Coordinates of C-alpha atoms in Angstrom, one line a residue:
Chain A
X19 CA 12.2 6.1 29.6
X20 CA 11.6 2.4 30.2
X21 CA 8.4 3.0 31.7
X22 CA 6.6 4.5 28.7
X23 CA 3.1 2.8 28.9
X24 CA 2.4 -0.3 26.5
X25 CA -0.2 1.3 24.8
X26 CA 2.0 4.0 24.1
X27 CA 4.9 2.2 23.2
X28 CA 2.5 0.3 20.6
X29 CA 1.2 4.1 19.2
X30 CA 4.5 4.9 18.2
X31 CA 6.1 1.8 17.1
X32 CA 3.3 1.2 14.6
X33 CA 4.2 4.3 12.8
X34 CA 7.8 3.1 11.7
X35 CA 8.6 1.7 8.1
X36 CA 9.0 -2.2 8.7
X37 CA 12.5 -2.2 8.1
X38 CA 12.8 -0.1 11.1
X39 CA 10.4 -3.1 13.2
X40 CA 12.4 -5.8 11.5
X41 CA 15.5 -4.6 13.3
X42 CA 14.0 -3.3 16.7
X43 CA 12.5 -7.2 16.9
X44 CA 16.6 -7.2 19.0
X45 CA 16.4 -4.5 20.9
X46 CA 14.8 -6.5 23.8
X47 CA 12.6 -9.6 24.1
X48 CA 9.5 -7.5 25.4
X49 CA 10.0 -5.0 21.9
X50 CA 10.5 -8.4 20.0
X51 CA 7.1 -10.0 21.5
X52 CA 5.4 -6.7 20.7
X53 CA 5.8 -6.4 17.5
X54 CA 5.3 -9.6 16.2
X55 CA 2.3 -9.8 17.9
X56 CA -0.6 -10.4 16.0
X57 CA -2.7 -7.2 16.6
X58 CA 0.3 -4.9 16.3
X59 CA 1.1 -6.3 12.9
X60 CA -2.7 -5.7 12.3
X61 CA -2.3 -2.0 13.1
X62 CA 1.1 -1.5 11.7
X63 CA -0.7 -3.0 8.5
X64 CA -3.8 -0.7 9.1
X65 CA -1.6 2.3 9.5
X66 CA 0.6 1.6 6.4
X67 CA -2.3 1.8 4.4
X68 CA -3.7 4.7 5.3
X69 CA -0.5 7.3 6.3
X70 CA -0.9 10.2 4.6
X71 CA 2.7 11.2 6.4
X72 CA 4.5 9.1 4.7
X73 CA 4.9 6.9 1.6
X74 CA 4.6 2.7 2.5
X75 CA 4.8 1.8 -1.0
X76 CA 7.1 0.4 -3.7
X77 CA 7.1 -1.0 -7.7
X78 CA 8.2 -4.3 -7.9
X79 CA 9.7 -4.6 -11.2
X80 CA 9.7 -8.1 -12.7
X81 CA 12.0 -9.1 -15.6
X82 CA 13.6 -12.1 -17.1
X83 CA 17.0 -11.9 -15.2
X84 CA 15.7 -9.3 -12.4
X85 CA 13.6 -8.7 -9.6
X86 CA 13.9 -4.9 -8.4
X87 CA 12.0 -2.5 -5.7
X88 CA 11.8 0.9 -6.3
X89 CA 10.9 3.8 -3.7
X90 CA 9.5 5.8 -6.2
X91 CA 9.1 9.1 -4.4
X92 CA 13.1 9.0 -3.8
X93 CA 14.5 11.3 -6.1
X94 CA 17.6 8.8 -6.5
X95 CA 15.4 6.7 -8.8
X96 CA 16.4 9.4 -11.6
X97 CA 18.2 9.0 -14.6
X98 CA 21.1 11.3 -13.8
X99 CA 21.1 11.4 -10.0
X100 CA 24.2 9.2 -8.6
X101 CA 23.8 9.8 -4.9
X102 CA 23.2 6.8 -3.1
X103 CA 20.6 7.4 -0.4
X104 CA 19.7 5.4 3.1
X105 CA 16.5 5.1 1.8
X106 CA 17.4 2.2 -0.7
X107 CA 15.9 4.1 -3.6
X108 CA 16.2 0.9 -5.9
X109 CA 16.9 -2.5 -4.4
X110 CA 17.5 -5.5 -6.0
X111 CA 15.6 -8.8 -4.5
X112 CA 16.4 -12.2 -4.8
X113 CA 13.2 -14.4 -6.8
X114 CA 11.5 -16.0 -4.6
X115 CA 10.4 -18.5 -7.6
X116 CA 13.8 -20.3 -7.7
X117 CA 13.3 -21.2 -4.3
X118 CA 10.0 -23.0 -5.1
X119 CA 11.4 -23.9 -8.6
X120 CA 8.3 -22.7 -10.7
X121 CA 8.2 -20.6 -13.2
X122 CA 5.5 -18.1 -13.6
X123 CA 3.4 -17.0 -15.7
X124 CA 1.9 -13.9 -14.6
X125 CA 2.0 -11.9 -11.1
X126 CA -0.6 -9.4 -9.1
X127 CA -0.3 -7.5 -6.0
X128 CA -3.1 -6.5 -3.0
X129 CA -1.7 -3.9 -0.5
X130 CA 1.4 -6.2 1.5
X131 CA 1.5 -9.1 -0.6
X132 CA 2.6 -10.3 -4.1
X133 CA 1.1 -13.3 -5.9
X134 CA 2.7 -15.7 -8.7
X135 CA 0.2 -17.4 -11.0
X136 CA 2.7 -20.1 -12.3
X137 CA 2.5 -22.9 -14.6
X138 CA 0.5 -26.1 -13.6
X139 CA -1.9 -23.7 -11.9
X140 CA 0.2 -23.1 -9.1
X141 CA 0.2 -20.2 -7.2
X142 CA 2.9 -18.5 -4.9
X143 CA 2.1 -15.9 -2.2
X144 CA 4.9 -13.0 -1.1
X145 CA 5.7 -10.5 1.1
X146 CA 8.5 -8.4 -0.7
X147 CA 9.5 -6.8 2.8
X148 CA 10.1 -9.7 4.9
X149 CA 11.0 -12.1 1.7
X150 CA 8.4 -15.2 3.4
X151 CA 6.7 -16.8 0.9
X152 CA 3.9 -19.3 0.8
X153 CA 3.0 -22.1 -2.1
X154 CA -0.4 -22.2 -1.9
X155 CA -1.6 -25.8 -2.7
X156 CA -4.0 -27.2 -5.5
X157 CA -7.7 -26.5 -5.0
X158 CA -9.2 -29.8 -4.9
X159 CA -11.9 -29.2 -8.7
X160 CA -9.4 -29.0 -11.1
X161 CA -10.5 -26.3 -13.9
X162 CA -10.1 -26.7 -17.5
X163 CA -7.4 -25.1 -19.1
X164 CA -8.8 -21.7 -21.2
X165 CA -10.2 -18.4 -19.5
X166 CA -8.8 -18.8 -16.2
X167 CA -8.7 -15.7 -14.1
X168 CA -7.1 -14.7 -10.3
X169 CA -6.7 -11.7 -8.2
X170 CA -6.3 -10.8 -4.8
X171 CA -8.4 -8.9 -2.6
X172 CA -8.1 -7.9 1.6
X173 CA -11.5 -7.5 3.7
X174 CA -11.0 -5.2 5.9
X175 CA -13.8 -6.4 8.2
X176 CA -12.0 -9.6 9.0
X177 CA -8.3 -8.6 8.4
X178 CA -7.5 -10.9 6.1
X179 CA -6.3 -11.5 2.0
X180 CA -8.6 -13.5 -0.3
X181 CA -6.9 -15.4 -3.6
X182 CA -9.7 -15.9 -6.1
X183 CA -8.9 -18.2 -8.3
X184 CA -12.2 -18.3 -11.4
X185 CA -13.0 -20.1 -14.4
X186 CA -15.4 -18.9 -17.1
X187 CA -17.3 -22.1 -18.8
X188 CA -17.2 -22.6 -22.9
X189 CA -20.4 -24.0 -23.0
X190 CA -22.7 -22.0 -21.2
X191 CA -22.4 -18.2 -19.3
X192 CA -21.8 -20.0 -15.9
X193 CA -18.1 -18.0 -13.7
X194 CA -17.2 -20.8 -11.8
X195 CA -15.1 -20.1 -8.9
X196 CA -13.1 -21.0 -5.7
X197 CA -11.6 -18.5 -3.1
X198 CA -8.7 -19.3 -0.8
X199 CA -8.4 -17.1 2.8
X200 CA -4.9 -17.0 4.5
X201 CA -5.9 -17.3 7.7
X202 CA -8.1 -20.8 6.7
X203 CA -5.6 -21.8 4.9
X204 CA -8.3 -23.7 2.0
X205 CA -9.9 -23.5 -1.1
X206 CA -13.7 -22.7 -1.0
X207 CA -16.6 -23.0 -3.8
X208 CA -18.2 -20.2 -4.6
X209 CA -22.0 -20.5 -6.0
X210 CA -21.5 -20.2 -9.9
X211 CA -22.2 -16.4 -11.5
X212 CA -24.0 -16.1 -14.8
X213 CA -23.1 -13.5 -16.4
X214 CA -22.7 -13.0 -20.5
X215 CA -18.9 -12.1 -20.3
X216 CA -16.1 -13.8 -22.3
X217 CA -12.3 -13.2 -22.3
X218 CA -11.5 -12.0 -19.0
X219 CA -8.3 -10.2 -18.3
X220 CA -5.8 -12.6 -16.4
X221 CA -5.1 -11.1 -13.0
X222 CA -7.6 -8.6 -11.4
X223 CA -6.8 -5.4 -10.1
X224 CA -8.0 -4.5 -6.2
X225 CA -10.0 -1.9 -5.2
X226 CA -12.7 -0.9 -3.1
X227 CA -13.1 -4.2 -1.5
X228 CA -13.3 -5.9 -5.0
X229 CA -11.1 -7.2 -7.3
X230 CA -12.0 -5.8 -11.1
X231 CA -10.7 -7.7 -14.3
X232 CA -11.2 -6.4 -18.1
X233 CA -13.9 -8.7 -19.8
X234 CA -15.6 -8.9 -22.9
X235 CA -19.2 -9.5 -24.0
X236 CA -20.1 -12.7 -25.6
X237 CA -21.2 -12.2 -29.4
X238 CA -24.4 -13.5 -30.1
X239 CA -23.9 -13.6 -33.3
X240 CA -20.3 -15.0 -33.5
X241 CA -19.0 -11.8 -34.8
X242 CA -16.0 -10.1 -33.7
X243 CA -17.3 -8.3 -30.2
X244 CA -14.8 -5.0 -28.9
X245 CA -17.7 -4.4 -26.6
X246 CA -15.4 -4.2 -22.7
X247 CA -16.8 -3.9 -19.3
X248 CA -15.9 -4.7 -15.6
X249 CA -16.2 -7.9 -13.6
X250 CA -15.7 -7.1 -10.5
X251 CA -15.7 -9.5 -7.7
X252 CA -16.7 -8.3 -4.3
X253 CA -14.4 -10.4 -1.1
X254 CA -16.9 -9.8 1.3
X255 CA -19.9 -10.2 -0.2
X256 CA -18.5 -12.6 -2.9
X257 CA -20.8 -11.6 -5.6
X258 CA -19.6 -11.0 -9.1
X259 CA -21.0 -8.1 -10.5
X260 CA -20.6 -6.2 -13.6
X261 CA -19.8 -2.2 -13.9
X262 CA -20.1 -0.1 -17.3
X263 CA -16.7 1.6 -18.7
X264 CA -17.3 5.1 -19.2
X265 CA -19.0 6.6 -21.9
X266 CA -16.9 5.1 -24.5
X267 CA -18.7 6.3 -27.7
X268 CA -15.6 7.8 -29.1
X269 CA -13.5 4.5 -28.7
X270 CA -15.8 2.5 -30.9
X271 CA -13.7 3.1 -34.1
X272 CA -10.7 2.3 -32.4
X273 CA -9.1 -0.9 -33.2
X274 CA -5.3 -0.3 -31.5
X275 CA -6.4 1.0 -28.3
X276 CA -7.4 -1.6 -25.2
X277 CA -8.7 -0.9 -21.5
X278 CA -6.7 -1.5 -18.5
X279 CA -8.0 -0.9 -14.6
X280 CA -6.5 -0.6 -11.4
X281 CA -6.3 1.4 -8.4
X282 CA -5.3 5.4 -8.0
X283 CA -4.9 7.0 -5.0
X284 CA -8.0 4.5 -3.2
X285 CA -10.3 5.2 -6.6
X286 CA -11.2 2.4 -9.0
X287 CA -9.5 3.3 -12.2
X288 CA -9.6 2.9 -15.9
X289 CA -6.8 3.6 -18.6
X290 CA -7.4 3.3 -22.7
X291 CA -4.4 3.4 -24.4
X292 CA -2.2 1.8 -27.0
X293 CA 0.0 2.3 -30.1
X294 CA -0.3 5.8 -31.1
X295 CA -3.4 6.0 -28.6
X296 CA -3.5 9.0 -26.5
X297 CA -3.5 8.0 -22.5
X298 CA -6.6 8.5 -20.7
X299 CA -7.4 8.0 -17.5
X300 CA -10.9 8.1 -15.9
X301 CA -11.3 7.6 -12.4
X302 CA -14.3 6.4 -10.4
X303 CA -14.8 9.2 -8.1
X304 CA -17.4 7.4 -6.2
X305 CA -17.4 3.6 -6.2
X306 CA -20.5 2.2 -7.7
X307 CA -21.9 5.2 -9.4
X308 CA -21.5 5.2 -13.0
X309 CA -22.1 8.7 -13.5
X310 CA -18.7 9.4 -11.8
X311 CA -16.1 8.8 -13.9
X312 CA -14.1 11.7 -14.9
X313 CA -11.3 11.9 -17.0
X314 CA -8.2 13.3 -14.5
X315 CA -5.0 12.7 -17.4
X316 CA -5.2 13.2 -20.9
X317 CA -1.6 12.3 -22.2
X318 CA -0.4 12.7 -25.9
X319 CA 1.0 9.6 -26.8
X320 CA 3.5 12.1 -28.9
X321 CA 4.4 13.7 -25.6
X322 CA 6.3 11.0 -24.1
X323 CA 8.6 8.9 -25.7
X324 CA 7.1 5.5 -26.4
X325 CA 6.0 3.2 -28.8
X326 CA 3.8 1.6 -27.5
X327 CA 1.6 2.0 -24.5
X328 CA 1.3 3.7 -21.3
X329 CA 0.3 2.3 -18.1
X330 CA -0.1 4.4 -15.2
X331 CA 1.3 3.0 -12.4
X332 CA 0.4 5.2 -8.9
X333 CA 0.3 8.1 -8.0
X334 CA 3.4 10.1 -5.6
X335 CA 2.8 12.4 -2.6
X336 CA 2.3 15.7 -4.4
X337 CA 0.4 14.4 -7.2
X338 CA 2.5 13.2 -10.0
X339 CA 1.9 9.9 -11.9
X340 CA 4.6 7.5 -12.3
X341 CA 4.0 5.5 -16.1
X342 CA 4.9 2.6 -16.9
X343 CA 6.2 3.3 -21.3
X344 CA 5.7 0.1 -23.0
X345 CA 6.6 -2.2 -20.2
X346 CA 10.5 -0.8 -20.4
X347 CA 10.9 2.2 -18.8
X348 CA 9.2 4.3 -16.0
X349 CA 8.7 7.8 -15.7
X350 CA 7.5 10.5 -13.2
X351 CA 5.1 12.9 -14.6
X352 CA 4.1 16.3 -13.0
X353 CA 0.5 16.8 -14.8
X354 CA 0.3 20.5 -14.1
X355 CA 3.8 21.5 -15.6
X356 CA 3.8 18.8 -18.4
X357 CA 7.5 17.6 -17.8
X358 CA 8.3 14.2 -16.8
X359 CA 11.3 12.5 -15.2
X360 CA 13.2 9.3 -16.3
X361 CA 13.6 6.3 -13.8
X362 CA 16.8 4.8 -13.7
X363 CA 16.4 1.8 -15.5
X364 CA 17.3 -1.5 -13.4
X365 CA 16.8 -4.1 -16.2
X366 CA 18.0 -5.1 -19.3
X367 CA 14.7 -5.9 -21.2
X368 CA 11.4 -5.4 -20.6
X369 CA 9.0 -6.1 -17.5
X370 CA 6.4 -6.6 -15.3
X371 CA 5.4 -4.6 -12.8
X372 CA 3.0 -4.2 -9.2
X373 CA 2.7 -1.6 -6.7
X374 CA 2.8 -3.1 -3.1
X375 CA 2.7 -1.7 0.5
X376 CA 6.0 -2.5 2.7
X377 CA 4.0 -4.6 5.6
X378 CA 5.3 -7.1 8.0
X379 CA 1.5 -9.1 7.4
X380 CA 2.7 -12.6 6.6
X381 CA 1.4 -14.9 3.9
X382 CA 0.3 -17.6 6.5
X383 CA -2.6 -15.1 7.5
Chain B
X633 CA -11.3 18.5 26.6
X634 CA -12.4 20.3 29.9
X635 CA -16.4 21.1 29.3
X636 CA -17.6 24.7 30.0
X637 CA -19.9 23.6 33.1
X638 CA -16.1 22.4 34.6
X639 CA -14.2 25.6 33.5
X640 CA -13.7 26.8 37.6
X641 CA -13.2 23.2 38.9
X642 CA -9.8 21.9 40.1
X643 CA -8.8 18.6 38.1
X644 CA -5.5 15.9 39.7
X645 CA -2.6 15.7 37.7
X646 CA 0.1 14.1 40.0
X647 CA 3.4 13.3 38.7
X648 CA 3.3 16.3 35.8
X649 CA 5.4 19.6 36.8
X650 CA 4.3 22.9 36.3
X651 CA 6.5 23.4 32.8
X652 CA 4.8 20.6 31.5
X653 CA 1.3 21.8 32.2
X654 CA 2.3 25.4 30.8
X655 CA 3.7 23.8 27.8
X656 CA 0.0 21.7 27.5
X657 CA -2.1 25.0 27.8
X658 CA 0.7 27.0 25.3
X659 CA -0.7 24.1 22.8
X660 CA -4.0 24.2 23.8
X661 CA -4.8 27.8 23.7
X662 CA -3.0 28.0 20.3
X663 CA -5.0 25.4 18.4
X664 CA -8.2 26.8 20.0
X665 CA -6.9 30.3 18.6
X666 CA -6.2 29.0 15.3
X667 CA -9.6 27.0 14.9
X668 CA -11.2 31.1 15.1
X669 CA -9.4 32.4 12.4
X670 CA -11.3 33.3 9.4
X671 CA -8.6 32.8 6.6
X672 CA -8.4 28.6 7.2
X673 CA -5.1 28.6 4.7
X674 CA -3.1 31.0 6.7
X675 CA -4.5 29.4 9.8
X676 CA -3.3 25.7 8.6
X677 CA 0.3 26.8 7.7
X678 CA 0.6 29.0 10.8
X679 CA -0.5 25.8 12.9
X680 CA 2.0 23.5 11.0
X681 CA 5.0 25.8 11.8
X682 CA 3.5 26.0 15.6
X683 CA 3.5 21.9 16.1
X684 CA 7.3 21.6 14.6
X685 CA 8.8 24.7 16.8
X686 CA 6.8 23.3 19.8
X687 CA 7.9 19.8 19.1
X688 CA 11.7 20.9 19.2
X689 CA 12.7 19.8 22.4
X690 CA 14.9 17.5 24.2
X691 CA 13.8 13.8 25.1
X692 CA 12.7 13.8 28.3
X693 CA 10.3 16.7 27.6
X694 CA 9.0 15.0 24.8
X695 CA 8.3 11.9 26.9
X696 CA 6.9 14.0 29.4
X697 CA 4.5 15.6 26.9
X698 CA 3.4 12.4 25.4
X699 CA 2.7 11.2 29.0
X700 CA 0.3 14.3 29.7
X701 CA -1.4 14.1 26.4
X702 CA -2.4 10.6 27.0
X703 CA -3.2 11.2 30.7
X704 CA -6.6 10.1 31.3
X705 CA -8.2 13.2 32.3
X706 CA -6.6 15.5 29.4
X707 CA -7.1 13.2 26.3
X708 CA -5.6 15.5 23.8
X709 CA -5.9 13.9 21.1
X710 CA -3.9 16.1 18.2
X711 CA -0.7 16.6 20.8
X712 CA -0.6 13.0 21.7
X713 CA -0.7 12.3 17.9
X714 CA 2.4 15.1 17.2
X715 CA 4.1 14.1 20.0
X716 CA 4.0 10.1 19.1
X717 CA 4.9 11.0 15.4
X718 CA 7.9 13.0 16.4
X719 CA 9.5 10.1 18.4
X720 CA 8.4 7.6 16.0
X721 CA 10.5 9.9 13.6
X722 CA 13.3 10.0 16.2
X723 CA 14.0 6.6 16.6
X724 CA 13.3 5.4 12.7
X725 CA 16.9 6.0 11.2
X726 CA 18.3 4.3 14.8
X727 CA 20.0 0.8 15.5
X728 CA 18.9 -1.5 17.9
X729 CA 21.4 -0.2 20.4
X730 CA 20.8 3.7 20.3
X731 CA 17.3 3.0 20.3
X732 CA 17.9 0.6 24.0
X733 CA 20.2 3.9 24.9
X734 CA 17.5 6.1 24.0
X735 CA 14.7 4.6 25.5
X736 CA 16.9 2.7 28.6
X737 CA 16.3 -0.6 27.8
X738 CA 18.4 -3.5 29.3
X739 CA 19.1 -6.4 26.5
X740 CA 18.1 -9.1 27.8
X741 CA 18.8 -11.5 24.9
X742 CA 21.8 -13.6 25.1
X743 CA 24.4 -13.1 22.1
X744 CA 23.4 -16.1 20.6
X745 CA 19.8 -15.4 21.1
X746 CA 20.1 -11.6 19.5
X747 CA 22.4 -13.7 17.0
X748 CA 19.3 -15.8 16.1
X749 CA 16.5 -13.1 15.7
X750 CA 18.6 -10.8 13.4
X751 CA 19.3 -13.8 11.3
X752 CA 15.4 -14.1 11.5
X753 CA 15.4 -10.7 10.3
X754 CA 18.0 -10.3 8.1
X755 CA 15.8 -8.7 5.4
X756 CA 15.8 -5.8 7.9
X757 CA 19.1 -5.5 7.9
X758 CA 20.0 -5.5 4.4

């Protein structure tokens, strides 16, 4: 069967895992040209993304001593299940921040790669699947220390990742910011926003083409402001723009709860939870409309063991959440029968975590 | 897909045998068949069973079929696309060498070469 056309050849080898790539890269030096090739990665990449076959992506959890992936659709992640599967249900990784000796302070994720914000303003770019990493160097303005924010964001129309890396001014309502592309390999100033936000969540959360962080509005006044909204930052178009939480009358009273965002299932997301808070979730069924949010999970905080918080994480093949319990432990939860299964836990204390999808795109664009 | 203005007109298909071509039109007419029934949800599961039994062959048929699908002047699209997936899912749990038996590849890497790129790729291996 040697003489199976390239195109061919191409169709089906971008529909294997990229462990299953990594190793075929020996089975000849025409299979090992192929798939590192460029445009095969690109529609390996584009085809991880968007298989509705089969599951592509992982949690990275992040803990003092640890650094784990987890296949959560594998039913070996459970508390009580001792078979040890091919899949590699939980592996655990080495950190790629030893390597580079910096220590970090906070991390984010964007489809196939993982970023480290680390101390000194350093940031390190990762690919969990094929372990390369990438220090990316010092933009050249340097930025004060307070109310820095990052994320990273993919445009699809160009194929490649964007690191935004922003600064919100004390003085006046100016977002300074700088965004770095792979594939450049530089920083770049973007044209200052003004916009009247303060306190913006750290690291942003990707989706739909934009990266979203949690912000505040300024107080006028100088008074204690809850009000939240959404910054989100658009790669292509590279405009900062602001969308409305959803209808959050109820929440004004509530002092212990806070908002969190993220991506569902492709949909822009929005969580408000906390100590003794009941989880909801709302999710953005179209992106840009306001009027769209709905409410899909309403959780009892009394239903599931925690003390503190629940995050949800992603959502599995057939529809359960996985939830992250006050940065400790993980479950599976089946919405329509109410039960919920334990993950096995892999760390001693409690962590970070990031969804990513297993890709062989490398760091170096 | 063969127009209906081109329904009595002889089309080439060199190098395909007859139990190739039946197996195309056993496809073919099926999913047309299926696309008429009125109760979709039936129709979908009935059509999901279909495309595993049909794909339940030995390797050199499925070759064959994925061969015809593409061919030019056939195009079909959704066999192409089963017939890809189920030898995308043949080879995934393989090593390098079944997958070189199963597809009759020569290596052509010296030891030390093959050495070299699994060391490259050792995260694959793991």
């Amino acid at each position: 069967m040697s003489n199976l056309p390239h195109d061919i050849l191409i169709d089906i080898l971008s529909r294997l895992p990229a462990k299953s790539l990594g190793q075929f890269k020996s089975v000849s030096k025409y299979w090992y040209s192929l798939i590192s090739s460029p445009r095969f990665i690109k529609l390996h990449h584009r085809r991880a993304l968007s298989d509705t076959n089969t599951n592509h992506s992982r949690v990275l959890i992040m803990s003092t001593h640890s650094l784990h992936s987890v296949n959560y659709e594998s039913p070996s992640c459970y508390e009580g299940i001792d078979d040890d599967d091919n899949l590699n249900a939980i592996i655990s990784l080495n950190d790629p921040l030893e390597k580079e000796s910096v220590g970090e302070k906070a991390l984010g994720s964007c489809y196939g790669l993982v970023f480290f914000v680390c101390y000194n303003d350093v940031i390190l770019l990762w690919n969990p699947t094929t372990r390369t990493t990438r220090l990316i160097p010092d933009p050249i303005t340097p930025f004060s220390n307070a109310t820095r924010f990052y994320g990273l964001g993919y445009d699809h129309s160009i194929d490649d990742y964007t690191m935004v890396r922003a600064s919100r001014s004390i003085s006046s309502d100016a977002i300074t910011s700088q965004v770095f592309s792979l594939k450049t390999g530089s920083w770049r100033t973007i044209k200052d926003a003004h916009m009247n936000i303060n306190d913006p969540d750290e690291i942003g959360s990707f989706s739909n083409g934009a990266i979203h962080w949690i912000v505040r509005h300024r107080a006028h006044n100088g008074g204690f402001n809850k009000s939240e909204t959404i910054l989100s930052f658009d790669v292509k178009d590279e405009r900062f723009l602001e969308i409305r939480l959803p209808n959050s009358g109820e929440f004004e009273n509530e002092e212990s709860g806070f908002w969190s965002v993220g991506d569902l299932k492709g949909c822009l997301y929005v969580v408000y939870g906390g100590d003794g808070v009941d989880m909801d979730v709302w999710v953005m069924k179209e992106y840009g409309v306001e009027r769209s949010w709905s409410k899909v999970i309403k959780l009892d905080w009394i239903r599931v063991p925690c003390d503190y918080g629940m995050m949800p994480v992603c959502f599995t093949h057939g529809d359960d959440v996985v939830i992250d319990l006050d940065s400790w432990d993980l479950v599976r939860f089946n919405i329509k029968e109410n039960t919920y299964k334990r993950f096995k836990k892999c760390s001693t204390d409690w962590h970070f975590w990031v969804v990513y999808t297993e890709t062989l795109v490398s760091p170096f664009g | 897909m063969i127009e209906d203005d081109y329904a009595n007109t002889t089309v080439p298909l060199p190098n395909v045998t007859s139990m190739i071509i039946s197996k195309v039109i056993e496809y073919c007419k099926k999913h047309v068949e299926s696309a008429k029934n009125e109760d979709k949800k039936t129709a979908e599961e009935d059509l999901k069973n279909f495309d595993s039994e049909f794909v339940k062959v030995d390797k050199d048929t499925l070759f064959d079929l994925i061969l015809a699908s593409a061919a030019n002047y056939l195009n079909i699209k959704s066999l192409l696309d089963l017939t890809c997936q189920t030898a995308a899912d043949m080879i995934k749990g393989k090593t390098p060498e079944e997958v070189r038996k199963t597809f009759n590849i020569k290596n052509d890497f010296t030891p030390e070469e093959e050495a070299e790129v699994r060391r490259e790729n050792a995260w694959a291996f793991e």
